[in-house]
PDB file of C-alpha atoms in Angstrom:
ATOM      1  CA  MET T   1     201.348 137.671 280.722  1.00 44.00           C
ATOM      2  CA  PRO T   2     200.926 138.056 276.960  1.00 54.00           C
ATOM      3  CA  GLU T   3     204.104 137.549 274.975  1.00 83.00           C
ATOM      4  CA  ASN T   4     205.901 140.646 273.762  1.00 91.00           C
ATOM      5  CA  LEU T   5     206.966 140.744 270.134  1.00 94.00           C
ATOM      6  CA  ALA T   6     209.460 142.955 268.337  1.00 95.00           C
ATOM      7  CA  VAL T   7     209.806 143.159 264.554  1.00 95.00           C
ATOM      8  CA  ILE T   8     213.112 144.736 263.570  1.00 95.00           C
ATOM      9  CA  ASN T   9     215.365 145.229 260.556  1.00 95.00           C
ATOM     10  CA  CYS T  10     212.558 146.404 258.247  1.00 96.00           C
ATOM     11  CA  SER T  11     213.813 148.256 255.198  1.00 96.00           C
ATOM     12  CA  GLN T  12     210.530 150.172 255.323  1.00 96.00           C
ATOM     13  CA  LEU T  13     207.636 150.057 257.765  1.00 96.00           C
ATOM     14  CA  VAL T  14     204.324 151.143 256.195  1.00 94.00           C
ATOM     15  CA  THR T  15     202.135 152.502 258.986  1.00 91.00           C
ATOM     16  CA  LEU T  16     199.281 154.333 257.203  1.00 84.00           C
ATOM     17  CA  ALA T  17     199.328 156.830 260.073  1.00 86.00           C
ATOM     18  CA  GLY T  18     197.430 160.053 259.483  1.00 82.00           C
ATOM     19  CA  ALA T  19     194.028 161.645 259.734  1.00 79.00           C
ATOM     20  CA  HIS T  20     191.234 159.447 261.110  1.00 82.00           C
ATOM     21  CA  ARG T  21     188.952 159.701 258.099  1.00 84.00           C
ATOM     22  CA  PRO T  22     188.396 157.827 254.847  1.00 84.00           C
ATOM     23  CA  ARG T  23     191.214 158.576 252.429  1.00 83.00           C
ATOM     24  CA  THR T  24     190.475 159.967 248.988  1.00 87.00           C
ATOM     25  CA  GLY T  25     192.452 161.636 246.226  1.00 88.00           C
ATOM     26  CA  GLY T  26     196.017 162.540 247.117  1.00 86.00           C
ATOM     27  CA  ASP T  27     195.583 161.262 250.674  1.00 85.00           C
ATOM     28  CA  LEU T  28     195.754 157.723 249.287  1.00 83.00           C
ATOM     29  CA  ARG T  29     199.449 158.304 248.591  1.00 85.00           C
ATOM     30  CA  GLN T  30     200.262 159.252 252.187  1.00 85.00           C
ATOM     31  CA  LEU T  31     201.536 155.961 253.585  1.00 88.00           C
ATOM     32  CA  ALA T  32     203.581 157.333 256.515  1.00 91.00           C
ATOM     33  CA  ILE T  33     206.564 155.113 255.695  1.00 94.00           C
ATOM     34  CA  ILE T  34     209.289 154.725 258.328  1.00 95.00           C
ATOM     35  CA  GLU T  35     212.709 153.917 256.905  1.00 96.00           C
ATOM     36  CA  ASP T  36     214.668 151.288 258.881  1.00 95.00           C
ATOM     37  CA  GLY T  37     211.597 150.818 261.041  1.00 95.00           C
ATOM     38  CA  GLY T  38     210.387 148.383 263.624  1.00 95.00           C
ATOM     39  CA  LEU T  39     207.381 147.361 265.678  1.00 95.00           C
ATOM     40  CA  PHE T  40     206.928 146.537 269.330  1.00 96.00           C
ATOM     41  CA  ILE T  41     203.773 144.564 270.117  1.00 94.00           C
ATOM     42  CA  ARG T  42     202.455 143.757 273.577  1.00 91.00           C
ATOM     43  CA  GLY T  43     199.798 141.063 273.495  1.00 88.00           C
ATOM     44  CA  ASP T  44     197.527 141.971 270.588  1.00 85.00           C
ATOM     45  CA  ARG T  45     198.309 145.708 270.589  1.00 91.00           C
ATOM     46  CA  ILE T  46     201.000 147.585 268.654  1.00 92.00           C
ATOM     47  CA  GLU T  47     202.636 149.898 271.169  1.00 93.00           C
ATOM     48  CA  ILE T  48     205.503 151.301 269.098  1.00 93.00           C
ATOM     49  CA  ALA T  49     205.923 151.852 265.363  1.00 94.00           C
ATOM     50  CA  ASP T  50     209.155 153.775 265.006  1.00 94.00           C
ATOM     51  CA  ARG T  51     212.771 153.658 263.898  1.00 95.00           C
ATOM     52  CA  ARG T  52     214.544 150.402 264.616  1.00 93.00           C
ATOM     53  CA  ARG T  53     216.686 151.804 267.417  1.00 93.00           C
ATOM     54  CA  GLU T  54     213.597 152.928 269.343  1.00 92.00           C
ATOM     55  CA  VAL T  55     212.102 149.455 269.164  1.00 93.00           C
ATOM     56  CA  GLU T  56     215.327 147.680 270.115  1.00 93.00           C
ATOM     57  CA  ARG T  57     215.401 149.628 273.396  1.00 91.00           C
ATOM     58  CA  GLN T  58     212.234 147.783 274.446  1.00 90.00           C
ATOM     59  CA  ILE T  59     213.581 144.284 273.840  1.00 91.00           C
ATOM     60  CA  THR T  60     213.981 142.154 276.969  1.00 88.00           C
ATOM     61  CA  ASP T  61     214.816 138.495 277.529  1.00 88.00           C
ATOM     62  CA  ASP T  62     211.152 137.480 277.419  1.00 88.00           C
ATOM     63  CA  CYS T  63     210.510 139.268 274.118  1.00 92.00           C
ATOM     64  CA  LYS T  64     210.197 137.327 270.883  1.00 93.00           C
ATOM     65  CA  VAL T  65     212.163 138.994 268.077  1.00 95.00           C
ATOM     66  CA  ILE T  66     211.448 138.678 264.359  1.00 95.00           C
ATOM     67  CA  ASP T  67     214.157 139.828 261.961  1.00 96.00           C
ATOM     68  CA  ALA T  68     212.406 141.126 258.825  1.00 95.00           C
ATOM     69  CA  GLY T  69     215.596 140.734 256.798  1.00 96.00           C
ATOM     70  CA  ARG T  70     215.400 144.210 255.277  1.00 95.00           C
ATOM     71  CA  ARG T  71     211.976 143.504 253.809  1.00 94.00           C
ATOM     72  CA  VAL T  72     209.027 145.900 253.629  1.00 94.00           C
ATOM     73  CA  VAL T  73     206.582 145.336 256.506  1.00 94.00           C
ATOM     74  CA  MET T  74     203.057 146.575 255.947  1.00 92.00           C
ATOM     75  CA  PRO T  75     199.439 145.922 256.973  1.00 92.00           C
ATOM     76  CA  GLY T  76     197.750 143.010 255.249  1.00 93.00           C
ATOM     77  CA  PHE T  77     195.385 143.697 252.359  1.00 94.00           C
ATOM     78  CA  VAL T  78     191.623 143.321 252.906  1.00 94.00           C
ATOM     79  CA  ASP T  79     189.733 142.058 249.860  1.00 95.00           C
ATOM     80  CA  ALA T  80     186.136 143.231 250.235  1.00 93.00           C
ATOM     81  CA  HIS T  81     184.594 141.165 247.416  1.00 93.00           C
ATOM     82  CA  THR T  82     185.592 137.563 246.838  1.00 95.00           C
ATOM     83  CA  HIS T  83     183.955 134.293 245.819  1.00 93.00           C
ATOM     84  CA  PRO T  84     186.588 131.933 247.238  1.00 94.00           C
ATOM     85  CA  VAL T  85     184.425 128.792 247.387  1.00 96.00           C
ATOM     86  CA  PHE T  86     183.292 127.263 244.114  1.00 94.00           C
ATOM     87  CA  ALA T  87     183.934 124.322 241.822  1.00 94.00           C
ATOM     88  CA  GLY T  88     184.708 124.144 238.134  1.00 89.00           C
ATOM     89  CA  VAL T  89     187.074 126.031 235.857  1.00 86.00           C
ATOM     90  CA  ARG T  90     186.125 128.813 233.427  1.00 84.00           C
ATOM     91  CA  ALA T  91     189.576 129.940 232.297  1.00 84.00           C
ATOM     92  CA  ASN T  92     188.675 129.104 228.678  1.00 85.00           C
ATOM     93  CA  GLU T  93     186.044 131.865 228.781  1.00 87.00           C
ATOM     94  CA  PHE T  94     188.777 134.521 228.863  1.00 86.00           C
ATOM     95  CA  GLU T  95     189.934 133.319 225.466  1.00 88.00           C
ATOM     96  CA  GLN T  96     186.359 133.354 224.159  1.00 89.00           C
ATOM     97  CA  ARG T  97     185.798 136.897 225.421  1.00 89.00           C
ATOM     98  CA  ALA T  98     189.102 138.013 223.898  1.00 90.00           C
ATOM     99  CA  SER T  99     187.913 136.560 220.586  1.00 89.00           C
ATOM    100  CA  GLY T 100     184.773 138.696 220.703  1.00 91.00           C
ATOM    101  CA  ALA T 101     182.201 136.350 222.231  1.00 91.00           C
ATOM    102  CA  THR T 102     179.620 138.036 224.442  1.00 90.00           C
ATOM    103  CA  TYR T 103     178.718 136.778 227.896  1.00 85.00           C
ATOM    104  CA  ARG T 104     175.263 135.844 226.566  1.00 87.00           C
ATOM    105  CA  GLU T 105     176.859 133.745 223.823  1.00 89.00           C
ATOM    106  CA  ILE T 106     179.147 132.004 226.289  1.00 88.00           C
ATOM    107  CA  ALA T 107     176.192 131.249 228.549  1.00 86.00           C
ATOM    108  CA  ALA T 108     174.245 129.833 225.611  1.00 87.00           C
ATOM    109  CA  ARG T 109     177.122 127.387 225.038  1.00 86.00           C
ATOM    110  CA  GLY T 110     176.810 126.158 228.609  1.00 85.00           C
ATOM    111  CA  GLY T 111     179.397 128.459 230.155  1.00 86.00           C
ATOM    112  CA  GLY T 112     179.110 131.490 232.393  1.00 86.00           C
ATOM    113  CA  ILE T 113     177.945 131.517 235.969  1.00 86.00           C
ATOM    114  CA  ARG T 114     175.529 128.647 235.439  1.00 87.00           C
ATOM    115  CA  SER T 115     178.401 126.280 234.648  1.00 90.00           C
ATOM    116  CA  THR T 116     179.978 127.206 237.977  1.00 91.00           C
ATOM    117  CA  VAL T 117     176.636 126.689 239.714  1.00 91.00           C
ATOM    118  CA  ARG T 118     176.328 123.186 238.225  1.00 92.00           C
ATOM    119  CA  ALA T 119     179.869 122.234 239.263  1.00 94.00           C
ATOM    120  CA  THR T 120     179.423 123.674 242.758  1.00 95.00           C
ATOM    121  CA  ARG T 121     176.154 121.836 243.310  1.00 95.00           C
ATOM    122  CA  ASN T 122     177.805 118.562 242.258  1.00 96.00           C
ATOM    123  CA  ALA T 123     180.802 119.070 244.564  1.00 96.00           C
ATOM    124  CA  SER T 124     180.835 117.766 248.120  1.00 97.00           C
ATOM    125  CA  LEU T 125     181.666 119.960 251.098  1.00 97.00           C
ATOM    126  CA  ASN T 126     185.124 118.376 251.326  1.00 97.00           C
ATOM    127  CA  ASP T 127     185.687 118.916 247.596  1.00 96.00           C
ATOM    128  CA  LEU T 128     184.919 122.613 247.967  1.00 97.00           C
ATOM    129  CA  ILE T 129     187.199 123.009 250.989  1.00 97.00           C
ATOM    130  CA  LYS T 130     190.069 121.216 249.273  1.00 95.00           C
ATOM    131  CA  ALA T 131     189.772 123.311 246.097  1.00 93.00           C
ATOM    132  CA  SER T 132     189.419 126.561 248.009  1.00 95.00           C
ATOM    133  CA  LYS T 133     192.556 126.008 250.104  1.00 95.00           C
ATOM    134  CA  ARG T 134     194.503 126.543 246.909  1.00 92.00           C
ATOM    135  CA  TYR T 135     193.034 130.055 246.616  1.00 92.00           C
ATOM    136  CA  THR T 136     193.832 130.667 250.285  1.00 94.00           C
ATOM    137  CA  GLU T 137     197.501 130.130 249.501  1.00 93.00           C
ATOM    138  CA  TRP T 138     197.264 132.622 246.610  1.00 93.00           C
ATOM    139  CA  PHE T 139     195.697 135.281 248.838  1.00 95.00           C
ATOM    140  CA  LEU T 140     198.334 134.918 251.538  1.00 94.00           C
ATOM    141  CA  ARG T 141     201.233 134.852 249.084  1.00 93.00           C
ATOM    142  CA  CYS T 142     200.081 138.184 247.647  1.00 92.00           C
ATOM    143  CA  GLY T 143     199.669 139.844 251.054  1.00 93.00           C
ATOM    144  CA  THR T 144     195.912 139.525 251.590  1.00 96.00           C
ATOM    145  CA  THR T 145     195.060 138.555 255.152  1.00 96.00           C
ATOM    146  CA  THR T 146     191.267 139.114 255.280  1.00 97.00           C
ATOM    147  CA  VAL T 147     188.553 138.471 252.704  1.00 97.00           C
ATOM    148  CA  GLU T 148     184.842 139.083 252.560  1.00 97.00           C
ATOM    149  CA  ALA T 149     183.790 135.635 251.364  1.00 96.00           C
ATOM    150  CA  LYS T 150     180.529 135.555 249.420  1.00 95.00           C
ATOM    151  CA  SER T 151     178.377 132.544 248.696  1.00 94.00           C
ATOM    152  CA  GLY T 152     176.247 132.684 245.554  1.00 91.00           C
ATOM    153  CA  TYR T 153     177.193 129.721 243.393  1.00 92.00           C
ATOM    154  CA  GLY T 154     174.700 127.288 244.921  1.00 92.00           C
ATOM    155  CA  LEU T 155     171.369 129.050 244.357  1.00 89.00           C
ATOM    156  CA  THR T 156     169.490 126.537 246.480  1.00 91.00           C
ATOM    157  CA  ILE T 157     169.177 126.642 250.253  1.00 90.00           C
ATOM    158  CA  GLU T 158     171.106 123.388 250.636  1.00 93.00           C
ATOM    159  CA  ASP T 159     173.950 124.409 248.336  1.00 94.00           C
ATOM    160  CA  GLU T 160     174.262 127.951 249.660  1.00 93.00           C
ATOM    161  CA  LEU T 161     174.541 126.519 253.172  1.00 94.00           C
ATOM    162  CA  LYS T 162     177.180 124.092 251.912  1.00 96.00           C
ATOM    163  CA  ILE T 163     179.255 127.012 250.627  1.00 96.00           C
ATOM    164  CA  LEU T 164     178.862 128.923 253.903  1.00 95.00           C
ATOM    165  CA  ARG T 165     179.914 125.823 255.873  1.00 96.00           C
ATOM    166  CA  ALA T 166     182.999 125.568 253.673  1.00 97.00           C
ATOM    167  CA  ILE T 167     183.807 129.223 254.360  1.00 97.00           C
ATOM    168  CA  LYS T 168     183.466 128.648 258.102  1.00 96.00           C
ATOM    169  CA  GLN T 169     185.775 125.633 257.949  1.00 97.00           C
ATOM    170  CA  LEU T 170     188.366 127.512 255.896  1.00 97.00           C
ATOM    171  CA  ASP T 171     188.344 130.323 258.444  1.00 97.00           C
ATOM    172  CA  GLN T 172     189.101 127.777 261.163  1.00 96.00           C
ATOM    173  CA  ASP T 173     191.673 125.748 259.229  1.00 96.00           C
ATOM    174  CA  THR T 174     193.764 128.447 257.516  1.00 96.00           C
ATOM    175  CA  PRO T 175     195.611 131.643 258.531  1.00 95.00           C
ATOM    176  CA  LEU T 176     193.361 133.700 256.226  1.00 97.00           C
ATOM    177  CA  ASN T 177     190.467 135.519 257.912  1.00 97.00           C
ATOM    178  CA  TYR T 178     187.154 134.817 256.154  1.00 97.00           C
ATOM    179  CA  VAL T 179     184.173 137.128 256.761  1.00 96.00           C
ATOM    180  CA  PRO T 180     181.142 135.288 255.295  1.00 95.00           C
ATOM    181  CA  THR T 181     178.397 136.982 253.292  1.00 94.00           C
ATOM    182  CA  PHE T 182     175.263 135.234 252.037  1.00 92.00           C
ATOM    183  CA  LEU T 183     174.635 136.159 248.392  1.00 88.00           C
ATOM    184  CA  GLY T 184     171.495 134.242 247.564  1.00 79.00           C
ATOM    185  CA  ALA T 185     170.590 136.172 244.407  1.00 76.00           C
ATOM    186  CA  HIS T 186     173.905 136.032 242.564  1.00 73.00           C
ATOM    187  CA  ASP T 187     171.870 134.857 239.591  1.00 73.00           C
ATOM    188  CA  ILE T 188     168.286 133.734 239.074  1.00 70.00           C
ATOM    189  CA  PRO T 189     168.238 129.910 239.243  1.00 62.00           C
ATOM    190  CA  SER T 190     167.118 128.361 235.914  1.00 73.00           C
ATOM    191  CA  GLU T 191     164.274 126.505 237.586  1.00 59.00           C
ATOM    192  CA  TYR T 192     162.794 129.799 238.871  1.00 57.00           C
ATOM    193  CA  ARG T 193     162.919 131.734 235.603  1.00 56.00           C
ATOM    194  CA  SER T 194     159.708 130.229 234.207  1.00 55.00           C
ATOM    195  CA  ARG T 195     157.952 130.757 237.547  1.00 53.00           C
ATOM    196  CA  ARG T 196     158.972 134.421 237.556  1.00 49.00           C
ATOM    197  CA  THR T 197     157.665 134.895 234.014  1.00 49.00           C
ATOM    198  CA  THR T 198     154.344 133.281 234.921  1.00 48.00           C
ATOM    199  CA  TYR T 199     154.077 135.465 238.045  1.00 41.00           C
ATOM    200  CA  ILE T 200     154.783 138.645 236.058  1.00 40.00           C
ATOM    201  CA  ASN T 201     152.195 137.692 233.442  1.00 44.00           C
ATOM    202  CA  LEU T 202     149.592 137.161 236.178  1.00 42.00           C
ATOM    203  CA  ILE T 203     150.306 140.624 237.579  1.00 40.00           C
ATOM    204  CA  LEU T 204     150.163 142.332 234.190  1.00 41.00           C
ATOM    205  CA  ASN T 205     146.977 140.569 233.167  1.00 40.00           C
TER     206      ASN T 205
END
């Protein structure tokens, strides 16, 4: 038998109950909040989302109980566009942009996406996993439970596969759910730019 679980003593339970359609406009504000709420879960299915007293009636000796401590309980956030696996640091570029530098100027100085590509190519699989676990902790601490995890900083078959392997390992090793996406054309690799120009010239001529 699957274990039953009750979550009680929530100051607010955010259920998002409502019409079964994409929410737009004012509907985005309708969160269907239950004050002093609770949840009763059987196996992997939420059976009751109601006031605390209604949930407590379902509690039996074989039920695991979590006391939320008067916290807000809500669904986890889903981040639909992330690049959680990469190497290198580009924090200094924020200061450059704030000082008026354009992205083209930063790239000409060796920064931009190509600097991340270089660092990611030079990093081992284990290096990428270790660095990315730090971002996993940030996601979870801020309430994100699922991410669409894009590749895109390798720009070679070998390095893109390395990133995707890191994403797969992170999904297995951490509580965060990673949904991998191959993004092979995040930028045009430097070594292909001259080939593209030559190919275009052949077409035009």
